[in-house]
Coordinates of C-alpha atoms and ligand atoms in Angstrom, one line a residue:
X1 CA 30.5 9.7 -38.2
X2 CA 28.4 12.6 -36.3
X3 CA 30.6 15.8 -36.1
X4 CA 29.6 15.4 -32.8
X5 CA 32.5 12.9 -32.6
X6 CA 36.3 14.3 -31.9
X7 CA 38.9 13.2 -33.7
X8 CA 42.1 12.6 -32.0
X9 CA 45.7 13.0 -32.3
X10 CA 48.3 11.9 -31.4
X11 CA 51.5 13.5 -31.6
X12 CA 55.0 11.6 -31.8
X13 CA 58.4 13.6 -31.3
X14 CA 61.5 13.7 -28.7
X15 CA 61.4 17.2 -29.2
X16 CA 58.7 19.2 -27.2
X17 CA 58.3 22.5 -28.9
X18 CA 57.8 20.5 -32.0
X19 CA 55.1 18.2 -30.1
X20 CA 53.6 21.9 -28.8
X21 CA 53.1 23.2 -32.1
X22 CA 51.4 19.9 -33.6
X23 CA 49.3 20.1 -30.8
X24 CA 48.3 23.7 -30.9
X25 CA 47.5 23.0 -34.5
X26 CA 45.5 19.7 -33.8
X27 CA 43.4 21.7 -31.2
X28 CA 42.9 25.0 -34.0
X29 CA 41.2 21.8 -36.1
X30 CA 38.9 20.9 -32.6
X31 CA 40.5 17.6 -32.1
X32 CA 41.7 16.5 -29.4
X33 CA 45.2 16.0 -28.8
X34 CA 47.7 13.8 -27.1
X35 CA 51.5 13.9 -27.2
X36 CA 54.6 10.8 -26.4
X37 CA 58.2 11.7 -26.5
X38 CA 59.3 8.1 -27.2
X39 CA 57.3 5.1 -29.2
X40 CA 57.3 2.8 -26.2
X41 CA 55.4 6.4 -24.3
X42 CA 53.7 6.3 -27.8
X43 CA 52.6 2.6 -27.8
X44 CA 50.7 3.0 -24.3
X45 CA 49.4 5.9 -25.0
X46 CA 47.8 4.6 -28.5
X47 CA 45.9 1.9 -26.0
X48 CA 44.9 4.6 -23.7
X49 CA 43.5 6.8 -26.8
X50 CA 42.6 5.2 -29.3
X51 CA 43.4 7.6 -31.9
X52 CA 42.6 8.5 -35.1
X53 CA 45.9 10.4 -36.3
X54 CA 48.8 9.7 -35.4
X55 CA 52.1 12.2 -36.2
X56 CA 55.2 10.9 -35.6
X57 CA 59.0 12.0 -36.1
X58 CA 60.9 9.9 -37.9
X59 CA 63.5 9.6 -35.6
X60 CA 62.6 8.2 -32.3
X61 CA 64.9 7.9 -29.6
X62 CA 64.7 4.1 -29.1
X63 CA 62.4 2.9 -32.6
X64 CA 62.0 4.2 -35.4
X65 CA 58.8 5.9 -36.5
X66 CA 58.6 3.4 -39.0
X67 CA 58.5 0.7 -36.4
X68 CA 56.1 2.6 -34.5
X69 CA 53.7 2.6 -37.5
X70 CA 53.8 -1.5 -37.3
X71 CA 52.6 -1.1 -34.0
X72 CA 50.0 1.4 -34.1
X73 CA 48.6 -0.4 -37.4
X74 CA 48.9 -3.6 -35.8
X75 CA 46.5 -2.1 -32.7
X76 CA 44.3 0.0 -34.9
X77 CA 44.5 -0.9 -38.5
X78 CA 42.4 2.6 -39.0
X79 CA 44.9 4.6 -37.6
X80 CA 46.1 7.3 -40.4
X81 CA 50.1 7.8 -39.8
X82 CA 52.0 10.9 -41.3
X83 CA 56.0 10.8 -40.7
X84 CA 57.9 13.9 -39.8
X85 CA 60.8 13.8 -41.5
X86 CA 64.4 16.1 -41.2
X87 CA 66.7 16.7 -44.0
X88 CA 68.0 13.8 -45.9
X89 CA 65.9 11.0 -44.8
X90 CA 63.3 11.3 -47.2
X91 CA 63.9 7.4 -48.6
X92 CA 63.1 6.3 -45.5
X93 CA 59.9 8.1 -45.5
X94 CA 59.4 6.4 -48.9
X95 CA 59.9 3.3 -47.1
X96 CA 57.0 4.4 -44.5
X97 CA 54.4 5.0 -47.1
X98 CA 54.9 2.1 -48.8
X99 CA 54.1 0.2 -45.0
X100 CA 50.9 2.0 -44.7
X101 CA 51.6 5.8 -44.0
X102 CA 49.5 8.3 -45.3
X103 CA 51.6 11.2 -46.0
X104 CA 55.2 12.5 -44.8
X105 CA 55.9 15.7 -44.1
X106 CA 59.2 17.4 -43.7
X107 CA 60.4 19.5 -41.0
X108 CA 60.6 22.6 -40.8
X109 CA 57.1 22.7 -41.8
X110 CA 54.9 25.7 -42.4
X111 CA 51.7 25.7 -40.1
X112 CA 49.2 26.1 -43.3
X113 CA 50.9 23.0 -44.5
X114 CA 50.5 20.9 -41.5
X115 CA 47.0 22.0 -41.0
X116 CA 45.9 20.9 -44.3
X117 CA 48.0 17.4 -44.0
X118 CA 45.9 16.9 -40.7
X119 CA 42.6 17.7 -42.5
X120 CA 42.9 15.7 -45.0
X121 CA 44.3 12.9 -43.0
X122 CA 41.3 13.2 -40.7
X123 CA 38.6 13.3 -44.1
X124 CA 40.3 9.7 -44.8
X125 CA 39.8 8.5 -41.3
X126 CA 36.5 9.4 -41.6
X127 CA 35.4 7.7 -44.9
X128 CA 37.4 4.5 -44.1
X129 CA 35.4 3.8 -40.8
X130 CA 32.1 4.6 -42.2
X131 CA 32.7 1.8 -44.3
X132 CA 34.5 -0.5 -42.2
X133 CA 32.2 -1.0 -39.5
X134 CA 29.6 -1.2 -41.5
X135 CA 30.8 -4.6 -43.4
X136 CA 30.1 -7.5 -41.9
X137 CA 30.9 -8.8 -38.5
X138 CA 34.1 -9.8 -38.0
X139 CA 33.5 -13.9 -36.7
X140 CA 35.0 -13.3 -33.8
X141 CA 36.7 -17.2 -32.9
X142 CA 35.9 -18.2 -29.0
X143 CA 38.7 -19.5 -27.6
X144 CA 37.5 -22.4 -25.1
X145 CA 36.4 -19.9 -22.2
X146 CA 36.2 -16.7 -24.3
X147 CA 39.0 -14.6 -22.9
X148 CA 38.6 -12.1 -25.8
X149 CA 41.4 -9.2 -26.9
X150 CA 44.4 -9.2 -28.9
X151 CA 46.0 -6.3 -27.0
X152 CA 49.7 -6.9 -25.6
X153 CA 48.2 -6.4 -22.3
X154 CA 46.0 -9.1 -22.5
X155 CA 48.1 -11.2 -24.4
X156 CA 50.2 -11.1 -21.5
X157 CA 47.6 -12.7 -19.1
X158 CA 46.8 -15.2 -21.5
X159 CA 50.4 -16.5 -21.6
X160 CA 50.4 -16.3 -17.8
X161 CA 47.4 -18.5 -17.6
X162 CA 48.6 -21.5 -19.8
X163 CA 52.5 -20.9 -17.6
X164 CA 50.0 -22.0 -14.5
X165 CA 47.3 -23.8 -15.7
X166 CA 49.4 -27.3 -14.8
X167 CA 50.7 -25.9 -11.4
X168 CA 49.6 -25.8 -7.8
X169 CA 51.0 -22.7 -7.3
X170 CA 48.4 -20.0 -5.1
X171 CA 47.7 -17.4 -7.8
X172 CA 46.2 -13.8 -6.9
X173 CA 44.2 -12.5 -9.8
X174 CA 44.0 -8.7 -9.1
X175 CA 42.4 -6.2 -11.1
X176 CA 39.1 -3.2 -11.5
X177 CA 36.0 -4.4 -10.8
X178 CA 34.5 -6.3 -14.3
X179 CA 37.8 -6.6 -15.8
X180 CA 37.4 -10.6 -15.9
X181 CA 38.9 -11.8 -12.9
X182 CA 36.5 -15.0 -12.6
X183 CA 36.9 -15.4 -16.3
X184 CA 40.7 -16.3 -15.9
X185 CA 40.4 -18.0 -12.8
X186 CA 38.1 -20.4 -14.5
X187 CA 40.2 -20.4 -17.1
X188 CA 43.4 -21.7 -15.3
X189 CA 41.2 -24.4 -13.9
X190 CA 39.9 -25.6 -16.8
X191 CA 42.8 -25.7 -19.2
X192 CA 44.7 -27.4 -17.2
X193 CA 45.5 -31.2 -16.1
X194 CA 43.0 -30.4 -13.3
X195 CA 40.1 -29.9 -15.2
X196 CA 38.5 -33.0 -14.1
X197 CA 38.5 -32.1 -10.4
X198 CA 36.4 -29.6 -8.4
X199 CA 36.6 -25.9 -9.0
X200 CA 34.2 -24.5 -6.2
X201 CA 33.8 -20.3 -6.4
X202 CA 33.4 -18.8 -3.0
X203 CA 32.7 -15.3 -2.3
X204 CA 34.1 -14.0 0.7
X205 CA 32.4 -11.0 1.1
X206 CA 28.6 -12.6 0.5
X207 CA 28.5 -13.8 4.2
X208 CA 28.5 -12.8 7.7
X209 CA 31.8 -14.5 9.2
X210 CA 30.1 -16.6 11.2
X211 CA 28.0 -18.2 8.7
X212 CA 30.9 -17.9 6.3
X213 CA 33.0 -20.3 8.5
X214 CA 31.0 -23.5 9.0
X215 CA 30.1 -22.8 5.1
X216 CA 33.9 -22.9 4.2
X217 CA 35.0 -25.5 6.7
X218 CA 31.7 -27.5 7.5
X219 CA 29.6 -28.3 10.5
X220 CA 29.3 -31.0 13.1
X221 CA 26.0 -32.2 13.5
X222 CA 24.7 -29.6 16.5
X223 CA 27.4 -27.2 16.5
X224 CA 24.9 -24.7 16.7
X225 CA 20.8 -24.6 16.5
X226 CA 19.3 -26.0 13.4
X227 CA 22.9 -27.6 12.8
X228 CA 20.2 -31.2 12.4
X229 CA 23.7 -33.2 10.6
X230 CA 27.0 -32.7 10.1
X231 CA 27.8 -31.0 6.6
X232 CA 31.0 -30.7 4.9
X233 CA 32.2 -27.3 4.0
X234 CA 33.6 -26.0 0.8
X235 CA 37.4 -26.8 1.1
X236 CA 36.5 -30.6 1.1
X237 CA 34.2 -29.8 -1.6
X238 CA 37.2 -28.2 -3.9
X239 CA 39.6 -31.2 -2.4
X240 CA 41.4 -32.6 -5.0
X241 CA 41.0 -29.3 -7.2
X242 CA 40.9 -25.6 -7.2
X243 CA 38.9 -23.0 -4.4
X244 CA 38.6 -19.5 -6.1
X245 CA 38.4 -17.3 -3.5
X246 CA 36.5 -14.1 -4.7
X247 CA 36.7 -10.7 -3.7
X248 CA 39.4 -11.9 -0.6
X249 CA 39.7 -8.5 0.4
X250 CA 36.7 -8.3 2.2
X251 CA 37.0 -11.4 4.3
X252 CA 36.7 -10.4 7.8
X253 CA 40.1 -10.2 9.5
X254 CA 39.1 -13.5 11.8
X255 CA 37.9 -15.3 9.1
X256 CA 41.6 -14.0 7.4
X257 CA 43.1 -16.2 10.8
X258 CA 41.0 -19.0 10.3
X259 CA 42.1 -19.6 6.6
X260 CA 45.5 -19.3 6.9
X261 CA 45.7 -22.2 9.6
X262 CA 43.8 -24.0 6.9
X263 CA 46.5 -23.3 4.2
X264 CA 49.6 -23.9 6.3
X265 CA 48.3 -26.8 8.1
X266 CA 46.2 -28.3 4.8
X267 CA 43.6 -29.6 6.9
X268 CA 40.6 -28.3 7.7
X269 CA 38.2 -28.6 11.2
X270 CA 34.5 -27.8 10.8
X271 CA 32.8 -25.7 13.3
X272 CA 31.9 -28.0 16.4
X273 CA 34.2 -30.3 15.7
X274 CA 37.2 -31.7 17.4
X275 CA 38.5 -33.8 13.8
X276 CA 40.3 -32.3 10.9
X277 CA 40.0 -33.2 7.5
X278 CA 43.1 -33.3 5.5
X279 CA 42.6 -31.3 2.4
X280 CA 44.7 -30.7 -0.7
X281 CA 43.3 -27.7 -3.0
X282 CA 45.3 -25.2 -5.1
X283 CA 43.9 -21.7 -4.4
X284 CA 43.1 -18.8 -6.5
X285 CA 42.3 -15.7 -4.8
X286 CA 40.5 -12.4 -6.5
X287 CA 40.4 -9.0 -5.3
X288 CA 39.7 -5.4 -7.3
X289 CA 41.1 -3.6 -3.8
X290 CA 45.1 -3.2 -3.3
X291 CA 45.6 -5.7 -0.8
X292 CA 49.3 -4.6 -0.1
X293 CA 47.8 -1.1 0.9
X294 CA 45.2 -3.0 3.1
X295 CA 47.9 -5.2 5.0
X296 CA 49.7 -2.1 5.5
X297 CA 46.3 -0.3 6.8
X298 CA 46.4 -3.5 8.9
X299 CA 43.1 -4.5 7.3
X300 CA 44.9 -7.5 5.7
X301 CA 46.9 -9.4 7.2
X302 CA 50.4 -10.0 6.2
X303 CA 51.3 -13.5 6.7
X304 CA 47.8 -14.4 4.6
X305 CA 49.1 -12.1 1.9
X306 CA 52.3 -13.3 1.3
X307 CA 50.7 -16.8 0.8
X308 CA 47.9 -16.2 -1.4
X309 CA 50.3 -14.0 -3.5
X310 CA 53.1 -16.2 -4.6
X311 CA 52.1 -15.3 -8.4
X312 CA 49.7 -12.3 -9.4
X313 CA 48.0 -11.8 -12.6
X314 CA 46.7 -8.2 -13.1
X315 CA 43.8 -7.3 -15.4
X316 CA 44.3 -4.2 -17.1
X317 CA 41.4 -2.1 -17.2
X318 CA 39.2 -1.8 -20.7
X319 CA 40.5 1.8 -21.1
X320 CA 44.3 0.6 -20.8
X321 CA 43.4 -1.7 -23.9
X322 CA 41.1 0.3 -25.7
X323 CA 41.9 -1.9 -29.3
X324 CA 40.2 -4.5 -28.0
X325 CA 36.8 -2.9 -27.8
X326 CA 35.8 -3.5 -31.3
X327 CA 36.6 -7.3 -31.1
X328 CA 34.6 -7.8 -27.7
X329 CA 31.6 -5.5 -29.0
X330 CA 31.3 -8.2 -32.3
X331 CA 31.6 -10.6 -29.9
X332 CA 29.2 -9.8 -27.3
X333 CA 26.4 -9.2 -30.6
X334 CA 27.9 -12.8 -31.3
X335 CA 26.6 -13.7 -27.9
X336 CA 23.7 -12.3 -27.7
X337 CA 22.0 -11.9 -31.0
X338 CA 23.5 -14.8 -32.9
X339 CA 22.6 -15.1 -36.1
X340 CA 21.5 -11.6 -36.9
X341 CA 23.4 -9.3 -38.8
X342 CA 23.0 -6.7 -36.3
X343 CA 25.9 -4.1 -36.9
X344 CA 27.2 -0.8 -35.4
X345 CA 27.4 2.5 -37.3
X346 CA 31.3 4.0 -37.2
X347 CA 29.5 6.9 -34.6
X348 CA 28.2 4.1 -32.1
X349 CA 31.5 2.6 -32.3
X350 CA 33.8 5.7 -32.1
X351 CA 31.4 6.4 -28.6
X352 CA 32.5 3.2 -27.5
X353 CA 36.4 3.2 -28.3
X354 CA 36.3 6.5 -26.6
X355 CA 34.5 6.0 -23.4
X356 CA 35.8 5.3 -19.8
X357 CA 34.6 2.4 -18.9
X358 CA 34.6 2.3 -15.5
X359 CA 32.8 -1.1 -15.4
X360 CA 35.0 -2.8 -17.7
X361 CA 34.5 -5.5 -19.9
X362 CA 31.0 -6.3 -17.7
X363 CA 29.6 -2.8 -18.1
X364 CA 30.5 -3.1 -22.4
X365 CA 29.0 -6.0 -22.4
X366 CA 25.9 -5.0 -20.3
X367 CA 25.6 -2.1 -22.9
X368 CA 25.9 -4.6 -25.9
X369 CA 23.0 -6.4 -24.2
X370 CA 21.5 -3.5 -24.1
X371 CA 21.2 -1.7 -27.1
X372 CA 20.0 -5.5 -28.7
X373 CA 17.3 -4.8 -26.7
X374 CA 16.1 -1.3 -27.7
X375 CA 17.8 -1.2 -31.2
X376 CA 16.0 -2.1 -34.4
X377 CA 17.7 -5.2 -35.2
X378 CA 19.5 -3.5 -37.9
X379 CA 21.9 -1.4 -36.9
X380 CA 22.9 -0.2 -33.3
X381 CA 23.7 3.7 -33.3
X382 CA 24.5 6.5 -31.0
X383 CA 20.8 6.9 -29.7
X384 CA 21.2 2.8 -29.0
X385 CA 23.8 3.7 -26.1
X386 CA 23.2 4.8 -22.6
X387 CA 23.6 8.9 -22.0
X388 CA 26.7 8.6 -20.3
X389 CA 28.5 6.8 -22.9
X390 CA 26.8 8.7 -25.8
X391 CA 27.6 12.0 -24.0
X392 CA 31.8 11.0 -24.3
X393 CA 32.7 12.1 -27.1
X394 CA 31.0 15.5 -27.3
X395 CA 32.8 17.8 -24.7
X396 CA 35.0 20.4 -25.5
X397 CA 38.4 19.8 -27.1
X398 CA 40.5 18.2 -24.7
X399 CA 44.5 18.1 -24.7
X400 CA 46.2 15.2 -22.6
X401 CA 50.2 16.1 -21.4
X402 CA 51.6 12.9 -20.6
X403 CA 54.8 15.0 -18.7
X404 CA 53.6 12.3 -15.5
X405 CA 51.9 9.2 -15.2
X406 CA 50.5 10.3 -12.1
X407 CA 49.0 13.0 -14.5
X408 CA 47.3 10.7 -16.8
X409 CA 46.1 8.4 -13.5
X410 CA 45.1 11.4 -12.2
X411 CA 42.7 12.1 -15.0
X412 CA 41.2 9.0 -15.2
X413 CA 40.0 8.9 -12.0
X414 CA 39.1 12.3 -12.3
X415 CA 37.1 11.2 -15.3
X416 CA 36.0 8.0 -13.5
X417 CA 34.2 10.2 -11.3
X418 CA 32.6 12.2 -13.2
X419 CA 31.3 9.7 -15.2
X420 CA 29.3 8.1 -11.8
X421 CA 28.5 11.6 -10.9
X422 CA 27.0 11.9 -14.4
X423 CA 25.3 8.6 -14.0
X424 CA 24.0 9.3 -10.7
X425 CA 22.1 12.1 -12.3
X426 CA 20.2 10.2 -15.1
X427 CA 19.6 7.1 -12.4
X428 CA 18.0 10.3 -9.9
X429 CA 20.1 8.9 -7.6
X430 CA 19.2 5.3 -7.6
X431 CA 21.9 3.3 -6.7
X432 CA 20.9 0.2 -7.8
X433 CA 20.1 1.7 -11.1
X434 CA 23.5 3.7 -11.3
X435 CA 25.4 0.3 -10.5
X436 CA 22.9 -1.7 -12.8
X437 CA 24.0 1.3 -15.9
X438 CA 27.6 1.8 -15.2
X439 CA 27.6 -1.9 -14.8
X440 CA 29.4 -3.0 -11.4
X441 CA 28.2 -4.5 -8.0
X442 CA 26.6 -2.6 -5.6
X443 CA 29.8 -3.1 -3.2
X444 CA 31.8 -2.1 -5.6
X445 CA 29.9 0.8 -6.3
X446 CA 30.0 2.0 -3.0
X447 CA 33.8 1.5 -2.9
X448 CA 33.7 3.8 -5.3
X449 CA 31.8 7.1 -3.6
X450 CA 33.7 6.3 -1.0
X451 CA 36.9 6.9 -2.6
X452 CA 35.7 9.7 -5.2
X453 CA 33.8 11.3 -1.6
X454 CA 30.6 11.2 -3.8
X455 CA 27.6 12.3 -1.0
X456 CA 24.2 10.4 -1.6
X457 CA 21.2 12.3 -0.2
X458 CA 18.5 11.1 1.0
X459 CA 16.8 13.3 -1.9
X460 CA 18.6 11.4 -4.7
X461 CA 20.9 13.7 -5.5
X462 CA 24.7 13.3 -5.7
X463 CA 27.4 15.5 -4.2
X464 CA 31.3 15.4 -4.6
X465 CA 32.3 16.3 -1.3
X466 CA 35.9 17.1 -2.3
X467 CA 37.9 15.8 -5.4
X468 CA 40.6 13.4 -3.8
X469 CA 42.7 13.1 -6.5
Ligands
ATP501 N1 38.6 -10.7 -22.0 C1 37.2 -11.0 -22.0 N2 36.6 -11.5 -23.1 C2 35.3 -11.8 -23.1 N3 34.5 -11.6 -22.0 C3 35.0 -11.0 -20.9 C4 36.4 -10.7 -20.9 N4 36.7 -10.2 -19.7 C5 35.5 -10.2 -19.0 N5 34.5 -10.7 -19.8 C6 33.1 -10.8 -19.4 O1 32.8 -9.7 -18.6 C7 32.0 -10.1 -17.5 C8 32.7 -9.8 -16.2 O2 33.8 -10.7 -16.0 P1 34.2 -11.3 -14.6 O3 32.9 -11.7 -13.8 O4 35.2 -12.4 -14.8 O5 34.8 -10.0 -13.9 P2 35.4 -9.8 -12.5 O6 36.7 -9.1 -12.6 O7 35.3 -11.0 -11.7 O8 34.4 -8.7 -11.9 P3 34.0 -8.3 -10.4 O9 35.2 -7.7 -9.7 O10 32.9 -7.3 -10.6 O11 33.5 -9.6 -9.8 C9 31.7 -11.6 -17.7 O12 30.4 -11.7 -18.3 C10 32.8 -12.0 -18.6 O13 32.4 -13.1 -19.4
MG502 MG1 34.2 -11.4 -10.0

């Protein structure tokens, strides 16, 4: 591991001047460190963080520290654990070690003490993962449509999908840009009983609404010039089977009309035409915008809403589910350079586990794809990864408070941003490079100055107009 590479901490106690002072120790050492007052706190935050070191009180308002090591080892089996331990409860600690913790330590503790625990705990961490990651690749089993990650979060979606994959219920699939919202639509198709009929992907935000109507509902044979025969549209395509309507937040608002008289009424009219055409399709809709703010901004309507959205699955965002990068790395190099024994050194991964991801599970496995391409067909390293991702791990010491959620949001976009601003600079302003490297659509990407206020000039170069968060 470079020493470029922060280790982090994470600090586990219902008691905050105890969390304080493990903290103000952990950032003496140059880590960086994170604090939970509860294990459940803890348990997101481990997905958030990733860490290295985890220090946790033995008694836990809720859990147990002990049960909080099961989890943490479950997400990150190289997570090093020490227990904090009052008077008396030493057996328990016992108890911990023989589950997997590396030390215990009881409290009061002296400072010199806890510092050394930490180093040595840290030492360990770093010998373990130099070897682990450079054993052989873990053969990453593909599941039917390779919906990959063993993270609670995702686990979650995967149960919601085989719930609905027999149903005709309307599902809305929500979720960041490259999170793998086709991936489960497809996969609730094709699991199912329906896999046999039509699944037909239309993205609503490709066409002009004029063009995107008779391509939807069909044509009649001179409805307009160069309309030389009637043409069925996509509806009586997916009859029978499933429409996956991508991106449906940017479907113009009368094209928003138009479709939901073709879901109430099941029947659809192409353009120029005075017949309708029963239809019988489930539909699954897609969006990476919050369509509830957009039907109260009155740029969605309402009644469409409330009809597409009878279930929602949400995609959690790579960086809410960070123990899954390892698996989808090995299984990306699976993908794309089978057969090799193409591994990454513990630094290349530790860059990986601890960037932002703003692209999600696209831009990881762009980056994959990537370094295959410029690495030596050995090993992929640090100097394999694009700047933006190598440059995350190197700043200064950082320490996260989690007193809010609005805090921690508030730093991830904050940190979203300045990871495009970043990338804008090594693209010179090229925006189809900058999308292309950070790994999302161009539409996307501009959603994304918009909301950060990021300036392009004409000269290439990038300015944050104001921070809106
Ligand atoms: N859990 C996962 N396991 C394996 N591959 C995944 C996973 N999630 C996403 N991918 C891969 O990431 C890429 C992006 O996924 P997908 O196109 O489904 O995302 P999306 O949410 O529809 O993105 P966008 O909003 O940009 O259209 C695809 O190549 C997909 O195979
Ligand atoms: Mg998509």
């Amino acid at each position: 591991m470079s020493d470029s590479i922060k280790v982090r901490l994470l600090v586990v106690d219902d008691e905050q001047s105890i969390r304080k002072l493990c903290m103000t120790i952990g950032t003496s050492l140059g880590y960086t460190c994170s604090e939970a007052e509860s294990a459940e706190a803890a348990v997101s935050r481990i997905e958030q963080d990733a860490p290295d070191l985890i220090l946790t009180d033995l008694k836990l308002p809720t859990q147990s520290g002990v049960e909080l090591l099961r989890q943490a080892k479950a997400l990150f089996p190289h997570v090093e654990i020490a227990i904090m331990t009052g008077h008396g409860s030493i057996e328990s600690a016992v108890d911990a070690m023989k589950l997997g913790a590396y030390d215990y330590i009881e409290k009061p503790f002296r400072v010199e003490k806890m510092r050394l625990l930490l180093q040595r705990m840290a030492e360990k961490v770093r010998l373990v993962t130099e070897n682990e990651f450079l054993r052989e690749r873990v053969n990453t089993e593909d599941n039917l449509d390779g919906i990959i990650g063993a993270s609670a979060n995702i686990q979650d979606v995967l149960r919601m999908i085989s719930r609905l994959k027999d149903t005709r219920t309307p599902v809305l699939v929500s979720g960041e840009s490259g999170t793998g919202k086709e991936l489960v639509a497809r996969a609730i198709h094709f699991r199912g009983a329906m896999a046999q009929t039509p699944f037909v992907a239309v993205d609503c935000g490709s066409l002009v609404p004029t063009l995107m109507e008779s391509e939807m509902f069909g044509y009649e044979k001179g409805a307009f010039t160069g309309a030389m025969k009637s043409k069925a549209g996509l509806f009586q395509a997916a009859n029978g089977g499933t429409i996956f309507l991508d991106e449906i937040g940017e479907l113009p608002l009368e094209m928003q009309a138009k479709l939901l008289r073709v879901l109430q009424e099941r029947e659809v009219r192409p353009v120029g035409s005075n017949e309708s055409h029963s239809v019988d399709v489930r539909v699954i809709a897609a969006t990476n915008r919050d369509l509830e703010t957009a039907y109260r901004e009155g740029t969605f309507r309402k009644d469409l809403y409330f009809r597409l959205n009878v279930v929602t699955v949400h995609l959690p965002s790579l960086r809410e589910r960070r123990s899954d990068i390892p698996v989808l790395v090995h299984h990306f190099l699976n993908r794309y350079a089978p057969g090799t024994n193409l591994h990454v050194t513990p630094a290349a991964m530790k860059s990986l586990l601890q960037y932002e991801w703003p692209g999600n599970v696209r831009e990881l496995e762009n980056c994959v794809a990537r370094a295959i391409t410029l690495g030596d067909r050995q090993v992929i390293d640090v100097s394999d990864l694009p700047p933006a991702i190598r440059a995350e791990g190197g700043g200064a010491p950082q320490t996260t408070f989690s007193d809010g959620s609005s805090l921690s949001t508030t730093a991830l976009a904050e940190m979203e941003r300045m990871t495009i601003l970043k990338v804008f600079e090594q693209a010179n302003g090229d925006k189809a490079l900058a999308g292309r490297m950070l790994g999302i659509s161009r539409a996307t990407l501009y959603r994304k100055l918009k909301r950060y206020n990021i300036a392009i000039r004409s000269n290439g170069e990038s300015t944050p107009v104001a921070s809106q968060t």
